Short mmCIF file of C-alpha atoms and ligand atoms in Angstrom, two decimals:
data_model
loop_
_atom_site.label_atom_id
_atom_site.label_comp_id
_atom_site.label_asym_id
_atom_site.label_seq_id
_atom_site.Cartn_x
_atom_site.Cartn_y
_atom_site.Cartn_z
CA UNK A 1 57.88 62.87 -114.88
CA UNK A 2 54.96 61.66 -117.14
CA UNK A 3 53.27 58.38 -115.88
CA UNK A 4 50.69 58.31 -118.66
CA UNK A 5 51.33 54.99 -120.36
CA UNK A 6 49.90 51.52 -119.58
CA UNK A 7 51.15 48.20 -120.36
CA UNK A 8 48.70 45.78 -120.43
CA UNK A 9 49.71 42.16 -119.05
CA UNK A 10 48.32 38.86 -120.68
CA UNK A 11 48.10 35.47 -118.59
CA UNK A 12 47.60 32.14 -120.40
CA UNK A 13 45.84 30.28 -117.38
CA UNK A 14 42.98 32.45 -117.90
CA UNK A 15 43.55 35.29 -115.29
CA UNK A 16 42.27 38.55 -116.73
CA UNK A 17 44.29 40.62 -118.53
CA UNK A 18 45.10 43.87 -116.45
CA UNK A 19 47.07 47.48 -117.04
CA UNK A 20 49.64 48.34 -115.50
CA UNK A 21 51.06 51.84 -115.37
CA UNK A 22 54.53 52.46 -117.06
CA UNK A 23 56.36 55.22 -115.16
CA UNK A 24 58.97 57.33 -117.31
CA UNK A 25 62.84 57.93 -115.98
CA UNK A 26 64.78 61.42 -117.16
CA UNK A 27 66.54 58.88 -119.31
CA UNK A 28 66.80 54.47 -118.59
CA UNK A 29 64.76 52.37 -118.75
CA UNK A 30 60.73 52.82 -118.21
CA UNK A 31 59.53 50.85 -115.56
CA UNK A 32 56.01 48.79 -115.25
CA UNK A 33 54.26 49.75 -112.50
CA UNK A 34 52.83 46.60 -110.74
CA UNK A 35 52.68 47.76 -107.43
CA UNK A 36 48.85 46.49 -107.65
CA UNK A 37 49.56 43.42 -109.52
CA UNK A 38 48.43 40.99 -106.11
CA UNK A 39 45.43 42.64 -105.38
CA UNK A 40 44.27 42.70 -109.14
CA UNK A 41 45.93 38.77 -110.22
CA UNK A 42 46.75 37.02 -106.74
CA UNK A 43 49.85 36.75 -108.17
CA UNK A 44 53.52 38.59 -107.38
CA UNK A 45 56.33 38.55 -109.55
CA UNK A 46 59.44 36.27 -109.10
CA UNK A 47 62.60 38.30 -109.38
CA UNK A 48 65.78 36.90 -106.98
CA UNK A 49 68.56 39.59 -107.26
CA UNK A 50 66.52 41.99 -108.33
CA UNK A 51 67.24 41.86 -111.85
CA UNK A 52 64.42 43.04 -113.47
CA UNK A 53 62.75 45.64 -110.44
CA UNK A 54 63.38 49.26 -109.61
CA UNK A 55 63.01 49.26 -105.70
CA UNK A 56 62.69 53.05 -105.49
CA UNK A 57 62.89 56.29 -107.40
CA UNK A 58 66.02 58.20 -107.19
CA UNK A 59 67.44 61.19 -108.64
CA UNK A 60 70.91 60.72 -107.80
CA UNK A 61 72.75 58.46 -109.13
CA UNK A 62 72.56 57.00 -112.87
CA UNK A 63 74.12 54.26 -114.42
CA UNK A 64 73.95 52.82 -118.19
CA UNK A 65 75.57 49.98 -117.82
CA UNK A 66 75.79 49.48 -121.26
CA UNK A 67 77.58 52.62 -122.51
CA UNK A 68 79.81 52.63 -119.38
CA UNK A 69 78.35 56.05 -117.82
CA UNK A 70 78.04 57.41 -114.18
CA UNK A 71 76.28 60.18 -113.37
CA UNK A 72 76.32 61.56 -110.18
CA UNK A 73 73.20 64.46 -110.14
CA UNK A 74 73.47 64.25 -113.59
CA UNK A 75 77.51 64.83 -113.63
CA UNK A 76 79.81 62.46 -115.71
CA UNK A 77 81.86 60.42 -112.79
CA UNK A 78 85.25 61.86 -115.21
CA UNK A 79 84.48 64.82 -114.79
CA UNK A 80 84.12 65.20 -110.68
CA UNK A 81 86.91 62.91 -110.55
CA UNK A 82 88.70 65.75 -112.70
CA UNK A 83 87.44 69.22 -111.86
CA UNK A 84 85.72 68.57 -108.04
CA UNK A 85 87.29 67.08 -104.93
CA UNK A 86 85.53 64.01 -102.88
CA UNK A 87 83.40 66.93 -100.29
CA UNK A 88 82.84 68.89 -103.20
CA UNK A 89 80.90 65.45 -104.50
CA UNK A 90 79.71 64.79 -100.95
CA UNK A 91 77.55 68.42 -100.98
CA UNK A 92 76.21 67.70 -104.24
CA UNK A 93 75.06 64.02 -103.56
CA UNK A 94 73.90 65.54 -100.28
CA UNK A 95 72.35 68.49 -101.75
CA UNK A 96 71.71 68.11 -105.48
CA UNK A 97 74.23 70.85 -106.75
CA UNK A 98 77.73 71.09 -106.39
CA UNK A 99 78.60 74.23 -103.98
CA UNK A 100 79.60 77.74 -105.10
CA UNK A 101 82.90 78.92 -103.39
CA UNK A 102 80.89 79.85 -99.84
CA UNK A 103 78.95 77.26 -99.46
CA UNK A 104 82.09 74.71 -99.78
CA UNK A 105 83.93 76.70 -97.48
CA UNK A 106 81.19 76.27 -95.01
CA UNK A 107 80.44 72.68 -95.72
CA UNK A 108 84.30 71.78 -95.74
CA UNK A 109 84.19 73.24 -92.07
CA UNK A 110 81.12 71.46 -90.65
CA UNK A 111 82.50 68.38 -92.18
CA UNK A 112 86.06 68.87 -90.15
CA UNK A 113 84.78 70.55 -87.15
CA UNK A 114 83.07 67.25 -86.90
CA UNK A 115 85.95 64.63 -86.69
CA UNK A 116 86.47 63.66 -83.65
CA UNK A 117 84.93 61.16 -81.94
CA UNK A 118 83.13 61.11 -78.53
CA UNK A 119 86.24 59.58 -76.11
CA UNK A 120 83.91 57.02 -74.38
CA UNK A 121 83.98 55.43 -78.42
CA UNK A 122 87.61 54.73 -77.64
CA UNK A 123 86.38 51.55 -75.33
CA UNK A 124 84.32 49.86 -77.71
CA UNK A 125 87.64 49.42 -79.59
CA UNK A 126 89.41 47.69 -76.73
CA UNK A 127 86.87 45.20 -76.41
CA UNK A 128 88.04 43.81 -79.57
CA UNK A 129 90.56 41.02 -80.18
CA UNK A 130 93.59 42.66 -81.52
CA UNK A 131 93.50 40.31 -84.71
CA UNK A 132 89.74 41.69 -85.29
CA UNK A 133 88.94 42.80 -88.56
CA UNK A 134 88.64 46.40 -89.48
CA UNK A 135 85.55 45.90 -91.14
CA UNK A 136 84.06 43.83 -87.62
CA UNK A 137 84.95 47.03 -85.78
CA UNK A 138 83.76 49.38 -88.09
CA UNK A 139 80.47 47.67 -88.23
CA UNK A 140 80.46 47.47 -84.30
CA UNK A 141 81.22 50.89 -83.67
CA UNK A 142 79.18 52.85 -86.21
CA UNK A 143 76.46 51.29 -85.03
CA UNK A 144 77.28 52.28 -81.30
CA UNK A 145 77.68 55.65 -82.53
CA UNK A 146 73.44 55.64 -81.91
CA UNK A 147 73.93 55.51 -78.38
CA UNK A 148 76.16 58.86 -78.28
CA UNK A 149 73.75 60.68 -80.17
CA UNK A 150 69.99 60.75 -79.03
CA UNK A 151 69.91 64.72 -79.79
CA UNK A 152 69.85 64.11 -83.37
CA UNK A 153 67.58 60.95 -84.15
CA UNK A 154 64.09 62.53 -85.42
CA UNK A 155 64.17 61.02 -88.69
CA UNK A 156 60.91 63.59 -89.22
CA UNK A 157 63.54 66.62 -88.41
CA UNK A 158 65.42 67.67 -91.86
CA UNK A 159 67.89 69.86 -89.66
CA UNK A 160 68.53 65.84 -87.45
CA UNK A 161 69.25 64.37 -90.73
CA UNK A 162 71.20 66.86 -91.95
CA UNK A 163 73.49 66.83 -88.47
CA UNK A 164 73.58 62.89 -88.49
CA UNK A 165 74.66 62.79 -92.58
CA UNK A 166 77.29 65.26 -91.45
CA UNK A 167 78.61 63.09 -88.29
CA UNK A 168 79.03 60.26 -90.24
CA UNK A 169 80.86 61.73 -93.19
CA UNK A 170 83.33 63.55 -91.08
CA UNK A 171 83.80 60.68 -88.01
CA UNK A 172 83.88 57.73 -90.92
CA UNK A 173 87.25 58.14 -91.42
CA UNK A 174 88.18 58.55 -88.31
CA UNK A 175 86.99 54.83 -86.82
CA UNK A 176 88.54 53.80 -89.73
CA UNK A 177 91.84 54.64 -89.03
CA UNK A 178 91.39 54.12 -85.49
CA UNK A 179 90.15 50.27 -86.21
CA UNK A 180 93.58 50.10 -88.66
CA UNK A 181 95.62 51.72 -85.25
CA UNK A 182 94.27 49.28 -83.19
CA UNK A 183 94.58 46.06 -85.22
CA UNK A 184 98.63 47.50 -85.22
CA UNK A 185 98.64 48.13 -81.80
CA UNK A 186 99.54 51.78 -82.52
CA UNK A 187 98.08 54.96 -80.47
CA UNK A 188 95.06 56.24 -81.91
CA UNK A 189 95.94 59.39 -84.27
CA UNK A 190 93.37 62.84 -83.37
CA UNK A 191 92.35 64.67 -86.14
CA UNK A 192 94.37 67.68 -87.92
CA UNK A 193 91.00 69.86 -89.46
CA UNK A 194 93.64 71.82 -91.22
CA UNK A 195 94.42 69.34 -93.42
CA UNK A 196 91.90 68.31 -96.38
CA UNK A 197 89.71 64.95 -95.61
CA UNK A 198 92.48 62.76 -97.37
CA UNK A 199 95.14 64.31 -96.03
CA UNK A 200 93.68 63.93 -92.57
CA UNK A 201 93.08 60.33 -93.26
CA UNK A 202 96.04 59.33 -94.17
CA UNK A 203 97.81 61.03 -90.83
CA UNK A 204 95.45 59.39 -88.83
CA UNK A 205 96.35 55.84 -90.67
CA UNK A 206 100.13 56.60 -90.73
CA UNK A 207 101.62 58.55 -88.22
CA UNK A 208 102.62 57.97 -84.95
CA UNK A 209 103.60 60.25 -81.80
CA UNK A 210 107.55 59.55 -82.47
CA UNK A 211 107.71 61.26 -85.45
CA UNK A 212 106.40 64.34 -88.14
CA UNK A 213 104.36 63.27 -90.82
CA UNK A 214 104.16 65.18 -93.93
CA UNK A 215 101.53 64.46 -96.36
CA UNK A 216 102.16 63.21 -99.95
CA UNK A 217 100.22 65.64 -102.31
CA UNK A 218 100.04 62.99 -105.15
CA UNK A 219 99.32 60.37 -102.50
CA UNK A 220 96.59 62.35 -100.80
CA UNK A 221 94.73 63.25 -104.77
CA UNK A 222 94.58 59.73 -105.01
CA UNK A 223 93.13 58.67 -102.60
CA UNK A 224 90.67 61.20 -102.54
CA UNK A 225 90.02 60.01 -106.16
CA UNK A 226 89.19 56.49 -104.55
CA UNK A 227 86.69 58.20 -102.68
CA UNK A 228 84.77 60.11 -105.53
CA UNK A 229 84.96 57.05 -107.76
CA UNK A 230 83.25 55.02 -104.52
CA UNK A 231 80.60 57.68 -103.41
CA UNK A 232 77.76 56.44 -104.85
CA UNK A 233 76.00 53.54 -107.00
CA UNK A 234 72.57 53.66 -107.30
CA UNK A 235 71.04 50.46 -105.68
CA UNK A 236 73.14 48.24 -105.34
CA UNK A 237 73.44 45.70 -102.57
CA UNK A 238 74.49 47.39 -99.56
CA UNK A 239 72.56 50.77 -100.76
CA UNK A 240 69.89 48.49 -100.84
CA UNK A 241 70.42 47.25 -97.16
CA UNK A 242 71.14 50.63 -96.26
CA UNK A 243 67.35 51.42 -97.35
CA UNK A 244 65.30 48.52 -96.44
CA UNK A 245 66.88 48.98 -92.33
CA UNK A 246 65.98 52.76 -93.00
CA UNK A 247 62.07 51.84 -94.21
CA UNK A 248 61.55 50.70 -90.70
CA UNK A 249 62.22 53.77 -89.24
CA UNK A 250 65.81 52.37 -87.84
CA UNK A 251 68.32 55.48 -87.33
CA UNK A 252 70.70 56.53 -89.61
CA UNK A 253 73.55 55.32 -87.52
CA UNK A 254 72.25 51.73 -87.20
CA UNK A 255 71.04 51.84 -90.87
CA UNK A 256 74.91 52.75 -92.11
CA UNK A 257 76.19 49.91 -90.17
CA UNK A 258 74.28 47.45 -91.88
CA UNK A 259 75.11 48.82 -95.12
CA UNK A 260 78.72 48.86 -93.95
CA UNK A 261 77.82 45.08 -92.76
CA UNK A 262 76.43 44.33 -96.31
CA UNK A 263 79.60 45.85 -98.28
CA UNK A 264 82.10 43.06 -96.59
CA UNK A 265 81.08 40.76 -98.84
CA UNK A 266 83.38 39.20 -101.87
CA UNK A 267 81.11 39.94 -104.35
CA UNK A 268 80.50 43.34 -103.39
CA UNK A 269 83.40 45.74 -101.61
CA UNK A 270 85.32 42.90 -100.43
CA UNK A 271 86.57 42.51 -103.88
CA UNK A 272 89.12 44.75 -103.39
CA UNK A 273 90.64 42.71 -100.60
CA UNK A 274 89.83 39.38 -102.31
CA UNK A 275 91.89 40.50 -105.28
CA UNK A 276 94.96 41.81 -103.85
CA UNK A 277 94.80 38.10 -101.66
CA UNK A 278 94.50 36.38 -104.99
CA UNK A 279 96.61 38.37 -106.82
CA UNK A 280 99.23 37.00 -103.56
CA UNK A 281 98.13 33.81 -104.06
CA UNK A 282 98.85 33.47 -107.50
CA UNK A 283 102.28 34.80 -106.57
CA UNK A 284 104.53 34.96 -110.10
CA UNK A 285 103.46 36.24 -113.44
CA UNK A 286 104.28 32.43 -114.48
CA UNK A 287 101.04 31.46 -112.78
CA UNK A 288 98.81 33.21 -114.49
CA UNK A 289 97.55 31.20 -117.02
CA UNK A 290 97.27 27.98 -114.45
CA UNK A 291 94.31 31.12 -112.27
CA UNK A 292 93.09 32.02 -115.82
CA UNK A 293 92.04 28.40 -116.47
CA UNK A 294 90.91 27.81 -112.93
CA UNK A 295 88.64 30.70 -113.00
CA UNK A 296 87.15 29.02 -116.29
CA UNK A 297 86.58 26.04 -114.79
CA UNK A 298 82.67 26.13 -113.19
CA UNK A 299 83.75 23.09 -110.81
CA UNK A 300 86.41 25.09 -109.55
CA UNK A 301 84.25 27.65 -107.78
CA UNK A 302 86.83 30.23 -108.52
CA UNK A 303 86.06 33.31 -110.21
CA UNK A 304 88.83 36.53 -110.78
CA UNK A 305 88.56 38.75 -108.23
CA UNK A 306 88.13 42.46 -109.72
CA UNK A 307 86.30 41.01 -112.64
CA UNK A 308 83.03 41.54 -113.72
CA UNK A 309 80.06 43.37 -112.76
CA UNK A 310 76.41 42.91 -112.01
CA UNK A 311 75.69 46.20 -114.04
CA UNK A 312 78.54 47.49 -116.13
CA UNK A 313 78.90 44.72 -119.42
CA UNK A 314 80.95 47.23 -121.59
CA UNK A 315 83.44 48.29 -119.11
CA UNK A 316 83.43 50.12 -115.88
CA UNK A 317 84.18 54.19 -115.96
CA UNK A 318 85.36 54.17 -112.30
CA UNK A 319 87.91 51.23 -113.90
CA UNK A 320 89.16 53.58 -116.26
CA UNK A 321 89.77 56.43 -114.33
CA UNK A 322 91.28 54.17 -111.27
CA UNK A 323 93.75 52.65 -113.34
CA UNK A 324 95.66 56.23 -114.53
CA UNK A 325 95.50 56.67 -110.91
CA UNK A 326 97.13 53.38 -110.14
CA UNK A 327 99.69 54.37 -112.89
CA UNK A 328 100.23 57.80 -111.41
CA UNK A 329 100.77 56.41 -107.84
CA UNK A 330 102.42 53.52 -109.27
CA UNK A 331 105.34 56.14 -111.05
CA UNK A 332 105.24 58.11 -107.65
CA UNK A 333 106.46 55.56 -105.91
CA UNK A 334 108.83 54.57 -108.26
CA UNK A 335 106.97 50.74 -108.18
CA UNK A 336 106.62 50.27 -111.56
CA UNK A 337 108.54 47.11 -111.56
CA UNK A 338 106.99 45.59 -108.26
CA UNK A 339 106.39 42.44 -108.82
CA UNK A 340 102.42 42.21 -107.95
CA UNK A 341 101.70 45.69 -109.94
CA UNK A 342 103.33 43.50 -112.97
CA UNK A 343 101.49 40.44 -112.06
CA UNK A 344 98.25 42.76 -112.04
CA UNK A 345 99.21 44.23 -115.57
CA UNK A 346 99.62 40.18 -116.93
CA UNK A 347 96.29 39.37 -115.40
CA UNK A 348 94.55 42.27 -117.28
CA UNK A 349 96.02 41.95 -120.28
CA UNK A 350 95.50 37.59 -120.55
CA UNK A 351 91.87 38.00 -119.38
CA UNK A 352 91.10 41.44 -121.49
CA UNK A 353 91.90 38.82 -124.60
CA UNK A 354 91.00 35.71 -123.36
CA UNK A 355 87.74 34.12 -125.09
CA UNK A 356 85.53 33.16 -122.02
CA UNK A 357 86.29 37.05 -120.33
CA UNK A 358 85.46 38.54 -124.08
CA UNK A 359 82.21 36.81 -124.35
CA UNK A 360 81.17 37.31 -120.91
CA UNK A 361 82.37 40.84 -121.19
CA UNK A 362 84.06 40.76 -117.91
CA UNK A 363 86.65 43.97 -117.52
CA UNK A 364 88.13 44.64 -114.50
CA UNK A 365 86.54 46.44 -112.48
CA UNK A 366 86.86 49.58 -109.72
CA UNK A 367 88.13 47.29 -107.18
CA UNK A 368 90.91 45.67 -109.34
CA UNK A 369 93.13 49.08 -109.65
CA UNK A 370 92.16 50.47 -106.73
CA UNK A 371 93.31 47.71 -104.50
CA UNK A 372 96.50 47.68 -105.90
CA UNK A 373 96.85 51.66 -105.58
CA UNK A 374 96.18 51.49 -101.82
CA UNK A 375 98.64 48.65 -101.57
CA UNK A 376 101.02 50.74 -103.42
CA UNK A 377 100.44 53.46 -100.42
CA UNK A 378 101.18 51.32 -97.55
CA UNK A 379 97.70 50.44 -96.83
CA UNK A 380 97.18 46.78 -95.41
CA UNK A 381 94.78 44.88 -97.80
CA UNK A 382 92.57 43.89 -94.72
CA UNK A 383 92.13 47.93 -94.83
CA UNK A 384 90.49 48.29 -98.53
CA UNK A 385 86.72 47.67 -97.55
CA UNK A 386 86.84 50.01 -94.69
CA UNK A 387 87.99 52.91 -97.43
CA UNK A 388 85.18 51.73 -99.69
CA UNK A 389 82.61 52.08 -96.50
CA UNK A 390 83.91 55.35 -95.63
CA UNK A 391 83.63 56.56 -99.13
CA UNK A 392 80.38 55.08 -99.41
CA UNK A 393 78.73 56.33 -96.48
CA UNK A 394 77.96 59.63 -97.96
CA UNK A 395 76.33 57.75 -101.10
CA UNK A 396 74.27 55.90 -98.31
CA UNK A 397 73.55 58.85 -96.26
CA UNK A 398 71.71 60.57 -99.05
CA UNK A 399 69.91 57.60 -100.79
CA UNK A 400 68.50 57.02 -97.00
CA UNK A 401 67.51 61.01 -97.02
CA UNK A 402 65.96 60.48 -100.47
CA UNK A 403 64.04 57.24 -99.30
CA UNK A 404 62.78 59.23 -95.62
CA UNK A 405 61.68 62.35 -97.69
CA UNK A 406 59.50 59.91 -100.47
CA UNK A 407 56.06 59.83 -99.40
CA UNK A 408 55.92 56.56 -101.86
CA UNK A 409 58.24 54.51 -99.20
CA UNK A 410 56.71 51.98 -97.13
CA UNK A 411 58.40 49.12 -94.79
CA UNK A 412 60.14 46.95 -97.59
CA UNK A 413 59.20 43.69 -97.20
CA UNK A 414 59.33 41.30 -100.70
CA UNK A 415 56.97 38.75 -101.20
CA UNK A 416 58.29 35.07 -101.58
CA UNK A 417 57.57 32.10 -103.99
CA UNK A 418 57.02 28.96 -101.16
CA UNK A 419 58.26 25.74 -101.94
CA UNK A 420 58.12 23.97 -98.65
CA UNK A 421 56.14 21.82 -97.19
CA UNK A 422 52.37 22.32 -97.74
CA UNK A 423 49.91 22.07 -94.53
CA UNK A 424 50.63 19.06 -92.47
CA UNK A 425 49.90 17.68 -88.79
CA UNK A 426 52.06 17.42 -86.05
CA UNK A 427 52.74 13.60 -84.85
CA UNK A 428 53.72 12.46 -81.88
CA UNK A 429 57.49 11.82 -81.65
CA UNK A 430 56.99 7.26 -81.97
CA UNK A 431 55.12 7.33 -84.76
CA UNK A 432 58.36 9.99 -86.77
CA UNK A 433 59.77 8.21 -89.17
N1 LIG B 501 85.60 35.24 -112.96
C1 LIG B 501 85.20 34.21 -113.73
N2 LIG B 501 83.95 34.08 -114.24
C2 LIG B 501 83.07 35.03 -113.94
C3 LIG B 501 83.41 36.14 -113.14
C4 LIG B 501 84.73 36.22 -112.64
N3 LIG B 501 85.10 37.26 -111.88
N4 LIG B 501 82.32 36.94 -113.00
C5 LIG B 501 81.34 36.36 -113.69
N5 LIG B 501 81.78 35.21 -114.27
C6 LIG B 501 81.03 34.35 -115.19
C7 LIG B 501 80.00 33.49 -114.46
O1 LIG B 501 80.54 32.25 -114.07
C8 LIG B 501 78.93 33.38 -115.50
O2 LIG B 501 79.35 32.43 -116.47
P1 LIG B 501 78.26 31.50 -117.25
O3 LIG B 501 77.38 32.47 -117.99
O4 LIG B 501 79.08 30.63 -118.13
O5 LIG B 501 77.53 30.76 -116.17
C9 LIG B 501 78.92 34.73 -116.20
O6 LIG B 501 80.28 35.21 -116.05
C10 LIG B 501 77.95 35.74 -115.60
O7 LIG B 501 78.16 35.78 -114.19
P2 LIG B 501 77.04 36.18 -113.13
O8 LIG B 501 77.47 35.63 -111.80
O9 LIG B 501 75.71 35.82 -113.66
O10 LIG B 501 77.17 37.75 -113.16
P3 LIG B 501 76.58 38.73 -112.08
O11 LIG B 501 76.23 39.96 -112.81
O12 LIG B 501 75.52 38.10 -111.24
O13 LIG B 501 77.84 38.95 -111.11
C11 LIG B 501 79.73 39.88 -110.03
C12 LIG B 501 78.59 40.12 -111.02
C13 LIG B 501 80.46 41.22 -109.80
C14 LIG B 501 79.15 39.42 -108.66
C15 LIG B 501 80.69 38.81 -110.61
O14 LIG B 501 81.20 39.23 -111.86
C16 LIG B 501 81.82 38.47 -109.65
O15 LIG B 501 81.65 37.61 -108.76
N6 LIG B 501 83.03 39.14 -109.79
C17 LIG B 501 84.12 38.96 -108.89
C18 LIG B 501 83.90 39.78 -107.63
C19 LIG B 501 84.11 41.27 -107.87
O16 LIG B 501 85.10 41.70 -108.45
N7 LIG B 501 83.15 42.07 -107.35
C20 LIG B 501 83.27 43.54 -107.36
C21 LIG B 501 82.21 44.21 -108.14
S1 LIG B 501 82.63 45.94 -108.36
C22 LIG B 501 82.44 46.65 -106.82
C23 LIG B 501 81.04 46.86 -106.41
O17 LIG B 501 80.33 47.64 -107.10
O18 LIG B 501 80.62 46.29 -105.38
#
């Protein structure tokens, strides 16, 4: 990487000019190094939501927003959704290349030999209400998964990273599915490490002791396809999270559960649930048109779930490939005529020609298809964050590896424009207005 240009930045209120350094990507955007722009103006730069400033650098994910392309170590997001499964994509966002035949055998068999969970975890999950939400538990109990493992927390130690990335990938899934069994008041499932990471999933979501539970191939590829399309997205907001509670040194464990914390939100993985609760709402394809106008309406406050995206203003790749999944699954299941799939397909096609949608070039996005594929599977919508955490936490896992090993990192901690009150005295309480 060549960091050999300067920008040179002007001020009108008769601050000197100054250079800057422009750092060079592999491809993006170049980015204006300002990083001494206080000590050399007394000024900072004012930037809410990051829309302008590269927090980091990263060689893992990229994303042209633009042009529609995700590239995961460089690989087009179609083509690991095609050719790789999701711990195929785990080693190489891990590990920077996707594994030869041996070395996925051996990863696929740290991953499962680490599944279960320490059986002292199973009473954190009875001290929640039974109407909790998954994603409360899952946030409580990652983060209590720091107090089962003090062997492994010397963030210094590559081989304690490596151990921690691996605990969480391969015991995600399981809290998930335990904080779904709960919520059900259903036994808690135990791993089967013969099946693949899916597969296992899904037993652990849908059996019960009563009966056998065979594994739906199609079912399984799907889902698994979920989880590729959700591994990783450069910095977004709870990636982001994720690495500002790492730059203080916090452990991994603590650090995924506040990017885990982060993701609930509606405007980030709690689309998925938002939309399938809107697309409820809105009830009959009828009713469409009455939501489109609503979500046109700025006084409303309503906006389409599953629509839109901070970065991708062409369309969204992961959209694409989600929604011949959803029709897949969709066929499987012989639900091609249920009635919110149809609904979905209305809401797609009014808004993919509506005017205001057009303009704003807002496509649906990931969570739009894949919230109706995992409703199509029998998964409760309350359920659809805590699949985009566990996909995520791999993603997460590495960007905070990436951020521990970057002798650039320091403590994040943004400036601020104040707009309070300037210096004032205290007075006693009778003379307050
Ligand atoms: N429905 C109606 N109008 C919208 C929508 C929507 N879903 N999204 C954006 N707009 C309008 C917005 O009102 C604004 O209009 P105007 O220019 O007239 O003021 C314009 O489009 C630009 O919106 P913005 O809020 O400046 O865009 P943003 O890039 O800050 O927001 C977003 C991106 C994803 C938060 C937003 O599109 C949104 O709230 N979408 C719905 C929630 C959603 O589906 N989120 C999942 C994102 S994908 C999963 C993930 O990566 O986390």
């Amino acid at each position: 990487m060549s960091d050999k240009n300067n920008s040179t930045l002007t001020f009108a209120d008769g601050t000197a000019a100054c250079e800057f350094p422009v750092l060079k990507g592999t491809v993006g955007p170049d980015a204006v190094d300002i990083r001494a722009l206080l000590g050399k103006t007394g000024k900072v730069t004012y930037d809410p939501g990051f829309l302008s400033t590269a927090s980091c650098r990263s060689g893992i994910t990229y994303i042209d927003g633009d042009e529609g392309v995700l590239l995961y170590r460089g690989y087009p997001i179609e083509q690991l959704a095609e050719r790789c499964d999701y711990l195929e994509v785990c080693y190489l966002l891990l590990n920077g290349e996707l594994p030869n035949q041996a070395q996925k055998e051996e990863f696929d068999l740290k991953i499962m030999r680490h599944t279960m969970v320490h059986d002292q975890i199973n009473n954190f999950f009875r001290g929640f209400r039974r109407d909790a939400h998954p994603m409360a538990i899952l946030v409580g109990t990652v983060g209590a998964l720091s107090a089962f493992y003090h062997d492994s927390l010397d963030l210094d130690n590559p081989s304690h990273r490596e151990v921690s990335a691996v605990r969480l990938i391969a015991k995600l899934p399981t809290l998930a599915a335990m904080a779904y069994k709960y919520s059900v008041g259903q036994p808690f499932a135990y791993p089967d490490n013969s099946l693949t990471y899916a597969g296992n999933f899904m037993r652990m979501l849908f059996s019960v002791p009563s009966e056998e539970y065979k594994v739906n191939d199609t079912l399984a590829r799907a889902l698994d396809r979920i989880f590729i399309l959700h591994a990783d997205h450069e910095q977004n907001a709870s990636t982001s999270t994720v690495r500002l509670a790492g730059s203080s040194g916090a452990n991994p464990f603590a650090c995924i559960a506040a990017g885990i914390a982060c993701l609930w939100g509606p405007a980030h993985g709690g689309a998925n649930e938002a939309c399938l609760d809107m697309l409820e709402e809105i009830g009959d394809v009828s009713r469409v048109g009455e939501y489109i106008k609503k979500a046109k309406d700025k006084d409303s406050g309503f906006r389409l779930m599953g629509f839109g995206h901070r970065v991708y203003k062409n369309y969204d790749p992961r959209a694409k490939l989600m929604r011949e999944t959803c029709h897949e699954v969709l066929g499987e299941l012989g639900l091609e005529n249920d009635r919110l799939f149809k609904l979905s397909m209305e809401l797609e096609k009014i808004a993919l020609e509506d005017d205001y949608f057009v303009q704003r070039k807002l496509y649906p996005n990931v969570d739009f298809y894949s919230g109706i594929v995992q409703r199509a599977m029998g998964i409760p919508n309350n359920m659809f964050t805590c699949i985009f955490a566990l996909a995520r936490t791999v993603g997460w896992v590495a960007q905070w590896n990436e951020m521990i090993s970057d002798s650039e990192q320091k403590i994040g901690r943004p400036r601020q424009l104040y707009t309070g009150a300037a210096k004032r005295d205290v007075v006693g309480i009778a003379q307050r207005g």
